[in-house]
Short mmCIF file of C-alpha atoms in Angstrom, two decimals:
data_model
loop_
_atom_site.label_atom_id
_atom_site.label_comp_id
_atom_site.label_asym_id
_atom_site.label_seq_id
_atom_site.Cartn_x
_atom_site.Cartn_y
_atom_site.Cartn_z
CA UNK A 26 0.00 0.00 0.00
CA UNK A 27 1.30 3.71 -0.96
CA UNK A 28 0.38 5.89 2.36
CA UNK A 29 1.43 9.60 2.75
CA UNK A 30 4.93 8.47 4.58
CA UNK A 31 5.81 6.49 1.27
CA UNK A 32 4.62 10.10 -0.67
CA UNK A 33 7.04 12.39 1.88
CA UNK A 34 9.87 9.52 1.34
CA UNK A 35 10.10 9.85 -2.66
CA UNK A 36 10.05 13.25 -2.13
CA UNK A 37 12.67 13.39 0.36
CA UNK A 38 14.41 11.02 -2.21
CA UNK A 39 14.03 12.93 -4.93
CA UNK A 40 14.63 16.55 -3.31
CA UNK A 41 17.73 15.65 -1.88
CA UNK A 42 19.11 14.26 -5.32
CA UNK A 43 18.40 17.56 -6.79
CA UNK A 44 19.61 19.73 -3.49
CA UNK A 45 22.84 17.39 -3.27
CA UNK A 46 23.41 14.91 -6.22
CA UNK A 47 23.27 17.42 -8.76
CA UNK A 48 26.53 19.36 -10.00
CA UNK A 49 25.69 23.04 -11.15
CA UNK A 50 27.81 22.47 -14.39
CA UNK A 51 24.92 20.29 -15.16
CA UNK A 52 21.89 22.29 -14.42
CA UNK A 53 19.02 23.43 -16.11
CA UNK A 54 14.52 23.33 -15.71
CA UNK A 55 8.83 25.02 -14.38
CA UNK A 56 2.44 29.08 -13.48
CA UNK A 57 2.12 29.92 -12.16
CA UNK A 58 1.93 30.46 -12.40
CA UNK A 59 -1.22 29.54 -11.58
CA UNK A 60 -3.01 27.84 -14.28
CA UNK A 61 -0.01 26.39 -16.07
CA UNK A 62 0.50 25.83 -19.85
CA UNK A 63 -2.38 23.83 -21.82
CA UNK A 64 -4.42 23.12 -19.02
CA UNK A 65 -5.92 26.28 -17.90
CA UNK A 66 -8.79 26.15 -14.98
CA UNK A 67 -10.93 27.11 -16.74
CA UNK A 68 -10.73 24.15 -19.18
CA UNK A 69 -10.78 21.97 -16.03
CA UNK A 70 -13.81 23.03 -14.52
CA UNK A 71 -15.85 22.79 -17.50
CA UNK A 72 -15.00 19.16 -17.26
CA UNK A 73 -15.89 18.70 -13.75
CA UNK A 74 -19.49 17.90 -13.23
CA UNK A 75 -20.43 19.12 -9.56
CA UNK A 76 -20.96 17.32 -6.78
CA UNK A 77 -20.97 14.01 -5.63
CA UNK A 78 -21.89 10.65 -7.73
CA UNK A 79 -18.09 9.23 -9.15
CA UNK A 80 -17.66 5.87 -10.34
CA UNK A 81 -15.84 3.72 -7.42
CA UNK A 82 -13.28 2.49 -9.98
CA UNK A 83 -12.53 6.20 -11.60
CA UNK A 84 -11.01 6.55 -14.84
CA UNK A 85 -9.09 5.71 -17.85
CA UNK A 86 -6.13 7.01 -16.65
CA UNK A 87 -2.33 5.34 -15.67
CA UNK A 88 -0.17 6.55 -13.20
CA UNK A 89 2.91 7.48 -15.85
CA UNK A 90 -0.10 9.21 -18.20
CA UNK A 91 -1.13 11.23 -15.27
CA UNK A 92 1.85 12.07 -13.85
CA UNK A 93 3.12 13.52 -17.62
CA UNK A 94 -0.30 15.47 -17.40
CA UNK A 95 0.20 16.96 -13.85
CA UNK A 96 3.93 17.81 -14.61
CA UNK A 97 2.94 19.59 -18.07
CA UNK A 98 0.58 21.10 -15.87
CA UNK A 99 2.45 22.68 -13.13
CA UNK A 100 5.60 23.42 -15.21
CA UNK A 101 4.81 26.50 -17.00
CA UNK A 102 6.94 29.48 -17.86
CA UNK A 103 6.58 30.98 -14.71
CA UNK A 104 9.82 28.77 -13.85
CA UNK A 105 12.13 31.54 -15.50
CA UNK A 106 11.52 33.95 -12.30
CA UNK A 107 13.08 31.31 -10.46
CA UNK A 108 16.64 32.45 -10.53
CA UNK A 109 15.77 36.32 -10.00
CA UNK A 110 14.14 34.89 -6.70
CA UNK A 111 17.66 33.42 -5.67
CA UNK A 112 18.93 36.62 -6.41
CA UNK A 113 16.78 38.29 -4.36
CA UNK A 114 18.85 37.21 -0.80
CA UNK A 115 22.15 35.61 -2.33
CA UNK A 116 24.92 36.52 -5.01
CA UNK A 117 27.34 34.67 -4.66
CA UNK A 118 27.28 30.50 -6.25
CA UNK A 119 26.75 28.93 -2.84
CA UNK A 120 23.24 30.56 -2.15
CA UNK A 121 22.18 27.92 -4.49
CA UNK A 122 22.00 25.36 -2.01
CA UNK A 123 19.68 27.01 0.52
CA UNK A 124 17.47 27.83 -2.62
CA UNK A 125 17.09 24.24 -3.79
CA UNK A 126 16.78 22.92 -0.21
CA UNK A 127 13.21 25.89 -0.25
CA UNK A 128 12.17 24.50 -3.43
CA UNK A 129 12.39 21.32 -2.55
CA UNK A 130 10.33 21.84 0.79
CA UNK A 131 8.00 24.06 -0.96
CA UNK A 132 7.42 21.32 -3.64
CA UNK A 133 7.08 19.08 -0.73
CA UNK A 134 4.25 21.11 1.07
CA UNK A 135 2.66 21.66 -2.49
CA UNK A 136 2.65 17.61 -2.92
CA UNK A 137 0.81 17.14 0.37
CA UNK A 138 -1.42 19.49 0.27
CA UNK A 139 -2.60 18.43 -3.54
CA UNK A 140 -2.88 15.23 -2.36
CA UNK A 141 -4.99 16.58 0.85
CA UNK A 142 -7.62 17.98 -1.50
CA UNK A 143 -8.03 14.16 -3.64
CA UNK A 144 -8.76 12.84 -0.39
CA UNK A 145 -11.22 15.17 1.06
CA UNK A 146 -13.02 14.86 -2.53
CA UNK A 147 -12.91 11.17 -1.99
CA UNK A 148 -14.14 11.35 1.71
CA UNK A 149 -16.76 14.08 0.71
CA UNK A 150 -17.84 12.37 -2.63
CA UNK A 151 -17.12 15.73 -4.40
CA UNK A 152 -15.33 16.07 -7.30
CA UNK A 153 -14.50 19.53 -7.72
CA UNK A 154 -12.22 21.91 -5.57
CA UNK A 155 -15.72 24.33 -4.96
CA UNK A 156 -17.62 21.27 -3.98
CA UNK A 157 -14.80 19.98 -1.48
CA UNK A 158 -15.01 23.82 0.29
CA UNK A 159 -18.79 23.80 0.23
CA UNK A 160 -18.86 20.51 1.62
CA UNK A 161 -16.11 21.12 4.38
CA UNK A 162 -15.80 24.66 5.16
CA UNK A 163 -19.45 25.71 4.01
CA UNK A 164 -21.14 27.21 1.00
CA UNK A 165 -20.82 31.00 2.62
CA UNK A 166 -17.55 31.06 2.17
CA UNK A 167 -17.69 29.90 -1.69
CA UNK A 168 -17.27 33.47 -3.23
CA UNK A 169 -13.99 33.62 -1.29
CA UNK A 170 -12.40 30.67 -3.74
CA UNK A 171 -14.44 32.28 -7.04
CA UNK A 172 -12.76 35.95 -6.02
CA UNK A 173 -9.04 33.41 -5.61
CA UNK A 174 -9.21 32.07 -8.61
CA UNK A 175 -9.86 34.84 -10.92
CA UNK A 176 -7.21 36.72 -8.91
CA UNK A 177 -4.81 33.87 -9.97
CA UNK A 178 -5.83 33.70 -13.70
CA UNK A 179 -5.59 37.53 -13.84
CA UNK A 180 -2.16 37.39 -12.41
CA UNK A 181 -1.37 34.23 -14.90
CA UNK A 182 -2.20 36.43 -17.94
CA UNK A 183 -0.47 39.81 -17.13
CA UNK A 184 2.51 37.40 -16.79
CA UNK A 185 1.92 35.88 -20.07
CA UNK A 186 1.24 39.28 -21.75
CA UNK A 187 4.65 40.60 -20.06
CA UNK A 188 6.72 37.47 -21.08
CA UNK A 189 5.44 38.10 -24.89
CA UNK A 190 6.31 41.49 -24.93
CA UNK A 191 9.58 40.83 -24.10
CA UNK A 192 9.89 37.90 -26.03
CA UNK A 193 8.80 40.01 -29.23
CA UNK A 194 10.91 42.46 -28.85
CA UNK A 195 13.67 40.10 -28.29
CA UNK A 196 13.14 38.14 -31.47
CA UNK A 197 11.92 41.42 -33.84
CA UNK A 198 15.86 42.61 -33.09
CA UNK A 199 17.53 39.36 -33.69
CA UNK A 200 16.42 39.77 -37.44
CA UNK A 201 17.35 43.76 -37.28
CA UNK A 202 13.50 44.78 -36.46
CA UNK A 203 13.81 47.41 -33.65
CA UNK A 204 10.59 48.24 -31.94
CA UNK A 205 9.62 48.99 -28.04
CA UNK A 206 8.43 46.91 -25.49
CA UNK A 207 5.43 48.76 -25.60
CA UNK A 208 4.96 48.33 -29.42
CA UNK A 209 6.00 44.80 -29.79
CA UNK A 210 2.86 44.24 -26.82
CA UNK A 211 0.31 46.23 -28.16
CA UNK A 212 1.09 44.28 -31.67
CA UNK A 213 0.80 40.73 -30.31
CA UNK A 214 -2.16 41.48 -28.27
CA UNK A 215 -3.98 42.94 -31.06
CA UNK A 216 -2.93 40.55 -33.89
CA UNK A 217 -3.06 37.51 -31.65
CA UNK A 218 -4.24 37.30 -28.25
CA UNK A 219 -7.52 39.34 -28.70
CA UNK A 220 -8.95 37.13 -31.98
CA UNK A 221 -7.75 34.26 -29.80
CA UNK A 222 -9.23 35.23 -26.55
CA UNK A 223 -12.77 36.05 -28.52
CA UNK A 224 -12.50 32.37 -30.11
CA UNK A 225 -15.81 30.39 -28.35
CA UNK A 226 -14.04 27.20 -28.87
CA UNK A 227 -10.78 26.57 -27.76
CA UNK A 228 -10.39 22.69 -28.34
CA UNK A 229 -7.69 22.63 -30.87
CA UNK A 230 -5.49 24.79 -29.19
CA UNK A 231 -4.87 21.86 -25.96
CA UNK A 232 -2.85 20.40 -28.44
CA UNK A 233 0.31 22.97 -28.26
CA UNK A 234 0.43 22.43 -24.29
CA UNK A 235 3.25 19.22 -26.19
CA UNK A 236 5.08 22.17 -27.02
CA UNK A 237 5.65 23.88 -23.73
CA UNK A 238 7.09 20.82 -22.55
CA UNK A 239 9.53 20.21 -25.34
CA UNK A 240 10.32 24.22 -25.64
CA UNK A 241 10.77 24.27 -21.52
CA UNK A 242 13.34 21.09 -21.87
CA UNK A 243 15.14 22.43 -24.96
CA UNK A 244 15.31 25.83 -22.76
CA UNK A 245 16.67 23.31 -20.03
CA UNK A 246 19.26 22.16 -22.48
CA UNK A 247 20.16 25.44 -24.01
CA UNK A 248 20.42 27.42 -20.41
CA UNK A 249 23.00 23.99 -19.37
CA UNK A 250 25.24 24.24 -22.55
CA UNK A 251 25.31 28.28 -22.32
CA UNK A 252 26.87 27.55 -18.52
CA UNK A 253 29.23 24.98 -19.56
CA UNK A 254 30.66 27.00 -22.23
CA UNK A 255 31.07 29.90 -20.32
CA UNK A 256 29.60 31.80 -23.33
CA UNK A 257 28.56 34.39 -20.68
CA UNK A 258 32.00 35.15 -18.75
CA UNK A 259 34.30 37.74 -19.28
CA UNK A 260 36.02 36.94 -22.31
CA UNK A 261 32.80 34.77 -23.47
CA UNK A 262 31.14 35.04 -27.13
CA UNK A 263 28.29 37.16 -25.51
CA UNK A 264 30.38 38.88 -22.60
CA UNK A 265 29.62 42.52 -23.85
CA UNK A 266 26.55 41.91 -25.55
CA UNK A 267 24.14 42.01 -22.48
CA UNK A 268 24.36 42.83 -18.58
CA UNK A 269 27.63 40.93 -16.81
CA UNK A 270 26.97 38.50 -14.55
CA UNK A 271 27.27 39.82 -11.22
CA UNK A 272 27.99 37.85 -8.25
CA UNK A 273 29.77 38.77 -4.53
CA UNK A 274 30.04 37.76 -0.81
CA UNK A 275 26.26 36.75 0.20
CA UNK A 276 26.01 33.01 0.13
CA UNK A 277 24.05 29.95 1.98
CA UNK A 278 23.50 32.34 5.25
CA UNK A 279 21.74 34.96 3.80
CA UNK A 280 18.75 32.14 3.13
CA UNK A 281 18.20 33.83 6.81
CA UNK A 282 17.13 37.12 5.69
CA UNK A 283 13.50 38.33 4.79
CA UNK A 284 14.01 38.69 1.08
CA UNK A 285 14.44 35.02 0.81
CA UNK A 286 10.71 34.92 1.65
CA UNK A 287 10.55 36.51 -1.79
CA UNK A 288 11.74 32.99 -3.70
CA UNK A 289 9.37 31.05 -1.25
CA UNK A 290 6.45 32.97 -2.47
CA UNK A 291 7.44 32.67 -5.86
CA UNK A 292 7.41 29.02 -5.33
CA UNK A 293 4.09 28.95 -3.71
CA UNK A 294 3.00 29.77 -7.06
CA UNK A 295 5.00 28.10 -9.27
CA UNK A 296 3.63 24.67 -7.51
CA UNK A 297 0.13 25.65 -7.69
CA UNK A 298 -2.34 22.89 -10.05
CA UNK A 299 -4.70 22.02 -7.01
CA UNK A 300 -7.78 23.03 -8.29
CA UNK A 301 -7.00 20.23 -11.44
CA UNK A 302 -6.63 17.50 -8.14
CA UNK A 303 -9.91 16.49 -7.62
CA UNK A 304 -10.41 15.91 -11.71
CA UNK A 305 -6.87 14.01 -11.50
CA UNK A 306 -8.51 11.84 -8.67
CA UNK A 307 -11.33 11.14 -10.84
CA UNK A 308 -9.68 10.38 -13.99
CA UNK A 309 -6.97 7.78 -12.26
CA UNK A 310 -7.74 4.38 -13.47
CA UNK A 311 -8.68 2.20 -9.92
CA UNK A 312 -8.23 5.47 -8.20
CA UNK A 313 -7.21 4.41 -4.64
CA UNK A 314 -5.87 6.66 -2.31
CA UNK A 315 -2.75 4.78 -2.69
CA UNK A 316 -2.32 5.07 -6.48
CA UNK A 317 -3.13 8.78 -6.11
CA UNK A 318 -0.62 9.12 -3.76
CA UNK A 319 2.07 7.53 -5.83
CA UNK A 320 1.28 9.67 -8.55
CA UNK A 321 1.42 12.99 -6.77
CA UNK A 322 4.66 12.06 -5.18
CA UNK A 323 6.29 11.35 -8.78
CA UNK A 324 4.95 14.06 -10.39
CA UNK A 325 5.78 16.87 -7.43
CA UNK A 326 9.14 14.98 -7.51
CA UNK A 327 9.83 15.10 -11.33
CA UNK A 328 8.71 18.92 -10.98
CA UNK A 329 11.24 19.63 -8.19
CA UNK A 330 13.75 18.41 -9.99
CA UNK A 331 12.78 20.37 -13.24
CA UNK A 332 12.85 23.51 -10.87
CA UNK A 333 16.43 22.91 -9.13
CA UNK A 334 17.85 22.49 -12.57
CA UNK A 335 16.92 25.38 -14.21
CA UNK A 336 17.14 28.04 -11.56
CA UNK A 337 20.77 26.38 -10.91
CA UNK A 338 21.53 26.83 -14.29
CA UNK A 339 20.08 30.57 -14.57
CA UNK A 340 21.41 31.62 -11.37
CA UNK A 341 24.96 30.39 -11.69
CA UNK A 342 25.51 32.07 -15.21
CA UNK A 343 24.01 35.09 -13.88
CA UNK A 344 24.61 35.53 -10.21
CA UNK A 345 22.98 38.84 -8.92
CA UNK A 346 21.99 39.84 -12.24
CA UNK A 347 19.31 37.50 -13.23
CA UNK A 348 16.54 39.16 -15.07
CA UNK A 349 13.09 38.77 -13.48
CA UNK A 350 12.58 37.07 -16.95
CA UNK A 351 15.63 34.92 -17.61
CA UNK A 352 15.74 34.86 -20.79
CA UNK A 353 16.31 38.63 -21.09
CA UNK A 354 19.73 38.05 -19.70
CA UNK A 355 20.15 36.24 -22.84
CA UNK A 356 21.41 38.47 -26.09
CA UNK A 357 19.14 38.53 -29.18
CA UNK A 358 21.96 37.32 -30.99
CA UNK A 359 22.41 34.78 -29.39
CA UNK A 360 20.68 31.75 -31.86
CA UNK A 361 20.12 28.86 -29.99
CA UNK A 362 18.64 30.86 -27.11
CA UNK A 363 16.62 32.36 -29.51
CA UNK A 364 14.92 29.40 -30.65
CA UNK A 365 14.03 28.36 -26.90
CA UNK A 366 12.01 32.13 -27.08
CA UNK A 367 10.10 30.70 -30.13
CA UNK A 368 9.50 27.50 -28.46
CA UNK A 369 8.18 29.54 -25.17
CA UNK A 370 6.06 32.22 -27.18
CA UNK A 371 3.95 29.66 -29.16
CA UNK A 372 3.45 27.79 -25.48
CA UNK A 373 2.30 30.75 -24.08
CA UNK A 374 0.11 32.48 -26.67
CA UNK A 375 -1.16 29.15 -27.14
CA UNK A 376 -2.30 28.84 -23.63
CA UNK A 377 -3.36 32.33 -23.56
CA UNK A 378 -6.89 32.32 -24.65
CA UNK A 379 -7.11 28.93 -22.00
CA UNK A 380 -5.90 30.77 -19.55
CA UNK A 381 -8.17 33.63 -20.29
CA UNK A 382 -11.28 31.84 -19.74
CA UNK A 383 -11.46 31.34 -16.24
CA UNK A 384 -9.71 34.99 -15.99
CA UNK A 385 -13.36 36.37 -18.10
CA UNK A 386 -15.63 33.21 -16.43
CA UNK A 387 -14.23 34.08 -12.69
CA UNK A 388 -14.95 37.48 -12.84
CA UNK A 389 -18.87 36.60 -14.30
CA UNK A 390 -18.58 34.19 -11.56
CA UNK A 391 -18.45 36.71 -9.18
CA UNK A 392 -21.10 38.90 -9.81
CA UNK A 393 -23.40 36.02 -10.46
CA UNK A 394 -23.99 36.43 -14.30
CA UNK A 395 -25.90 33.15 -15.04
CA UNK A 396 -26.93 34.89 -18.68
CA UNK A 397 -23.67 35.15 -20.72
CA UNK A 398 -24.54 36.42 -24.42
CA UNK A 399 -21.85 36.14 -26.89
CA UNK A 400 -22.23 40.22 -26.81
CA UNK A 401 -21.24 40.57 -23.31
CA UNK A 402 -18.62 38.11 -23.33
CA UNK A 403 -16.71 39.61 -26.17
CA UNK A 404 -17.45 43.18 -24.15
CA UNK A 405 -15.77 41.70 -20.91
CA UNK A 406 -13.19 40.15 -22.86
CA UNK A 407 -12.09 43.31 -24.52
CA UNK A 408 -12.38 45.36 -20.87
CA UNK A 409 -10.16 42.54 -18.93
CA UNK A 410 -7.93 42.10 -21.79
CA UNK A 411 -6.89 46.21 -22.10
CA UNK A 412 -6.30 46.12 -18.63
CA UNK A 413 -3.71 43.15 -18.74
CA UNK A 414 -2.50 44.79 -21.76
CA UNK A 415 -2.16 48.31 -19.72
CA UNK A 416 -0.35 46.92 -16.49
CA UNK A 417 2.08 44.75 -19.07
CA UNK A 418 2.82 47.58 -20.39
CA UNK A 419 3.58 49.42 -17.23
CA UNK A 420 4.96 46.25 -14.97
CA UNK A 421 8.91 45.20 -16.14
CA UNK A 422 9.52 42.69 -13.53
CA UNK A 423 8.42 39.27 -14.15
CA UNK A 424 9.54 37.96 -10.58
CA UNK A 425 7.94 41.04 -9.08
CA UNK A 426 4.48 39.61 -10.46
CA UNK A 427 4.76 36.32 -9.47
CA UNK A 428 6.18 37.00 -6.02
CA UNK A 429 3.48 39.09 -5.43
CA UNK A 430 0.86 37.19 -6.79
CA UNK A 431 2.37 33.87 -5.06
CA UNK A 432 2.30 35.71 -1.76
CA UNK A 433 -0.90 36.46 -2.02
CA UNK A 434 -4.05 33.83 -3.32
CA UNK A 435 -0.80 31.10 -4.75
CA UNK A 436 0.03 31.04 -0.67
CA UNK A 437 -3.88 30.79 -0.14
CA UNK A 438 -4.31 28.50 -2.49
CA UNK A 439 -1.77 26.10 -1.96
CA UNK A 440 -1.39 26.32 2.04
CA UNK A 441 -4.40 27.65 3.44
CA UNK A 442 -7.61 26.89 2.38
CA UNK A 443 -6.55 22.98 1.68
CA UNK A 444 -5.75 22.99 5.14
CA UNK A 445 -8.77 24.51 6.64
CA UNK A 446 -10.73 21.84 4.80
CA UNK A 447 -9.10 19.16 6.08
CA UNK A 448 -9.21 20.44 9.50
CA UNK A 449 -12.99 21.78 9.35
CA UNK A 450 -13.90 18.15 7.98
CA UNK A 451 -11.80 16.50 10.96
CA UNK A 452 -13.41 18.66 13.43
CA UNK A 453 -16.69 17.87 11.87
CA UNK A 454 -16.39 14.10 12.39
CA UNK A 455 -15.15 14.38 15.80
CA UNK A 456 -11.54 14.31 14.94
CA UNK A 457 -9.24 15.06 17.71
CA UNK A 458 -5.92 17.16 17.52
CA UNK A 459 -3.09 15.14 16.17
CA UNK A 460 0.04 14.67 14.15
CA UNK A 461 -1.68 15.52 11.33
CA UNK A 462 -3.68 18.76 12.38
CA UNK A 463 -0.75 20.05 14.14
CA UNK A 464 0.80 20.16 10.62
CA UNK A 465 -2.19 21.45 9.17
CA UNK A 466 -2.21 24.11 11.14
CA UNK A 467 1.37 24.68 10.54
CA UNK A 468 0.69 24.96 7.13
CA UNK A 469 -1.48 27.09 7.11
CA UNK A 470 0.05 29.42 9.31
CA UNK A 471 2.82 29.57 7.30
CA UNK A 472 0.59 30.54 4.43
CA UNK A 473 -0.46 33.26 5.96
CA UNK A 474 2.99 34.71 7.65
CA UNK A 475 4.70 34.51 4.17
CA UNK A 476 2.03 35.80 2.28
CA UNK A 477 2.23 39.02 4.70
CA UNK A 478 5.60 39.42 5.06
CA UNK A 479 6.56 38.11 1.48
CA UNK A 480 3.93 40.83 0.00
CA UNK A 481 6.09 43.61 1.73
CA UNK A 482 9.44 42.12 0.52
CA UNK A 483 8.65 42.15 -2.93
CA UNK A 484 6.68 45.77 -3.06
CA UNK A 485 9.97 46.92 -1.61
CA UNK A 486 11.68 46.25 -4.39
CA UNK A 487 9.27 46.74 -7.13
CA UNK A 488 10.87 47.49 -10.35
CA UNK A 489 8.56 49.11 -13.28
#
C-alpha cells in the first residue's frame, strides 16, 4: 500500500538528489503560475461535473499518463523567475543550495497538500475543488475561492502578456526589427491574443500544451550548454553583448534574511495545479488513495527536480543579475537561445486564450452572471484584456508579479484553504488534535505569515 509516509519519502528522495546529487555544471529546468501551460482552470472546470456521484473504480487514466499530465501542468513558464528569486537574498554560487533545499520543501508542502484535497473529494464524494469547500468549510464562504481564482488567472495572464512582450521584442531585433516593449505588446495582443481570446471554442489549441514541454526542456538544455561553455564570462562570445553576470560575498547564510521569503512565495505559485486535483482523482484508473498518492509524489518529484535544474543553471551564469525574466539576460543574438524564445512564445500564446477563460468566467462568476450572451462576453473580454495589456505595459519585472501574486491567493491557495478543509472536515467528524492537524495548522500558518511578510518584501523592491 502507498500511504502519505511512502509520498514524503520519494520526495525526500528525490529533493535531496536535486539539493545534493546534482553538480551546477549540469543544471538546467517550471504558473504559475497559476493555471499552467495547456491546461488552464478554466478548461478543467468545464470538465468537472459538480458534486458528488463518481464511479468507485474512476477513470481511464495510468499513473505514468497522469503524472506527464500533472507535470505539463504545473511546469509552465513561470519557472524563469526562479533564478531572479535566488537573487533576491544571495549573489554569490553557494546561495544555491539554501534555494534548492526551499524548493524542494516548498514542492514538498505543495505535494501534500494536492494530495490533501483528492482525499477530502474522496471522503466528501465531491469532485470539484468548490464542492470539497462547500462541503467542508461551508457554501458561505464559496465566493472567497471564485474571487481566488480569478485573482490567480488575472495574475497568470499579465505574466503571459509581459513574457510576450519581451519575447517580441527580443526576437523582432535578432532579425534587425527594432521596436519597443510597448509596441511589440500592443502588436501581439492585437494581432493575436484578442482574436484568440474572442474564439468560443478553444479545443484545438490543448494540443500545443506538447510544445511547452519540449520548448521548456530544450530551454533546459540550451540554459546547461550556455553555462558549460562559459559563453557568458568575461572573455565569453556574448560577454559585452548584455548585462555581466554579477555575483559577490552573500552566500548559503543569507537564506536567513526576509528577502528570501521573496523565492518562497514565488514558489508557492509556481507549484500551484490544485484546483486540477480532484479531476486528477477522478480520472486515475482504480483510483485508490494509494495510487493517487504515488502519482502525486512522482509528479511533485519530477517537478522539483525540473525547478532545481533550471534556476541552478540561470542563477549560476548570472549571479545577482538574473533578469526577473531569464531569458532577457540572454542576447538577441544569441541563436540557440533564440529558438528556446520561439519554443516559449507559441506555449504561451497558445495557452493564452485557456488561460483567459477562467480569468473572463471568474470574474462573471463573481457577480453572479448566469446569462452570458456572446455580446457581453466579447465586451468583458475586450475590458479585462486592455487592462492586462495596460499593467504589461507598465509592470517590467516578471519575478515582481509572481512574487506578489504567489504571496498572495498562490500562498492561499496552496497552504491555506486545503488545510482549513481538512481540518474543518476532521473537526466535523469528531476528529481530535493530532500529528496531522498540528501540521495542518502549521501549514497554514505559514501561508499566511509569508504571504504578509513576502507581500512587503517584494513591493519593496518593485521594479517598473
Amino acid at each position: 500500500m502507498f500511504s502519505f509516509t511512502k509520498l514524503c519519502t520519494i520526495l525526500v528522495f528525490l529533493s535531496s538528489a536535486s539539493a545534493f546529487g546534482l553538480r551546477p555544471t549540469q543544471s538546467t529546468l517550471r504558473q504559475s503560475y497559476s493555471s499552467k501551460d495547456g491546461l488552464a482552470a478554466s478548461e478543467i472546470s468545464a470538465d468537472l461535473p459538480r458534486g458528488g456521484g463518481k464511479d468507485e473504480t474512476g477513470g481511464s487514466a495510468t499513473i505514468p499518463s497522469t503524472v506527464f499530465n500533472l507535470v505539463k501542468s504545473i511546469a509552465g513558464a513561470g519557472v524563469l523567475s526562479l533564478p531572479a528569486g535566488i537573487a533576491a537574498f544571495g549573489n554569490a554560487p553557494s546561495a544555491l543550495v539554501p534555494a534548492t533545499i526551499l524548493i524542494a520543501l516548498m514542492g514538498g508542502v505543495s505535494a501534500y497538500t494536492f494530495a490533501l484535497i483528492g482525499r477530502l473529494c474522496s471522503q466528501t464524494n465531491t469532485e470539484s475543488y468548490s464542492d470539497a469547500w462547500d462541503a467542508t468549510v461551508g457554501a458561505k464562504w464559496s465566493p472567497l475561492i471564485a474571487f481566488s481564482c480569478f485573482i490567480d488567472c488575472f495574475a497568470g495572464n499579465l505574466s503571459y502578456s509581459m513574457i510576450l512582450a519581451d519575447t517580441f521584442t527580443s526576437l523582432l531585433e535578432s532579425v534587425g526589427v527594432a521596436v519597443t516593449r510597448t509596441q511589440s505588446l500592443f502588436g501581439v495582443t492585437g494581432l493575436v491574443l484578442l482574436p484568440l481570446c474572442l474564439l468560443k471554442n478553444l479545443s484545438s489549441l490543448a494540443l500545443f500544451s506538447l510544445v511547452g514541454i519540449i520548448g521548456m526542456l530544450y530551454t533546459t538544455l540550451a540554459m546547461v550548454l550556455r553555462y558549460i561553455g562559459g559563453s557568458y564570462n568575461v572573455g565569453g562570445e556574448f560577454a559585452n553583448i548584455v548585462t555581466a553576470p554579477s555575483f559577490g560575498s552573500s552566500g548559503a547564510a543569507a537564506v536567513f534574511s526576509p528577502k528570501s521569503l521573496i523565492l518562497m512565495c514565488m514558489l508557492s505559485n509556481a507549484y500551484i495545479s490544485h484546483f486540477i486535483a480532484p479531476k486528477m482523482y477522478n480520472d486515475l484508473k482504480d483510483n485508490t488513495l494509494p495510487r493517487f498518492y504515488q502519482m502525486t509524489a512522482w509528479s511533485f518529484g519530477t517537478t522539483v527536480l525540473l525547478y532545481s535544474i533550471i534556476s541552478a543553471a540561470g542563477f549560476l551564469t548570472f549571479g545577482a543579475a538574473s533578469n526577473g525574466y531569464i531569458l532577457n539576460n540572454y542576447a538577441a543574438t544569441d541563436f540557440i537561445m533564440s529558438l528556446s524564445r520561439i519554443a516559449i512564445a507559441i506555449s504561451i500564446t497558445a495557452s493564452y486564450p485557456l488561460l483567459f477563460v477562467g480569468t473572463r468566467d471568474g470574474l462573471l462568476d463573481l457577480f453572479k452572471l448566469k446569462e452570458r450572451s456572446n455580446g457581453l462576453l466579447n465586451k468583458v473580454t475586450l475590458g479585462i484584456l486592455a487592462v492586462v495589456t495596460a499593467m504589461a505595459a507598465k509592470l517590467t519585472d516578471l519575478g515582481l508579479v509572481a512574487s506578489v501574486g504567489g504571496a498572495t491567493f498562490g500562498t492561499a491557495l496552496v497552504f491555506i484553504y486545503p488545510c482549513l478543509m481538512f481540518l474543518k472536515y476532521h473537526a466535523k467528524n469528531g476528529g481530535k488534535g493530532n500529528k496531522e492537524t498540528l501540521l495542518a495548522k502549521l501549514i497554514a500558518t505559514l501561508g499566511v505569515v509569508m504571504g504578509a511578510i513576502g507581500t512587503s518584501m517584494a513591493l519593496q523592491g518593485v521594479d517598473v
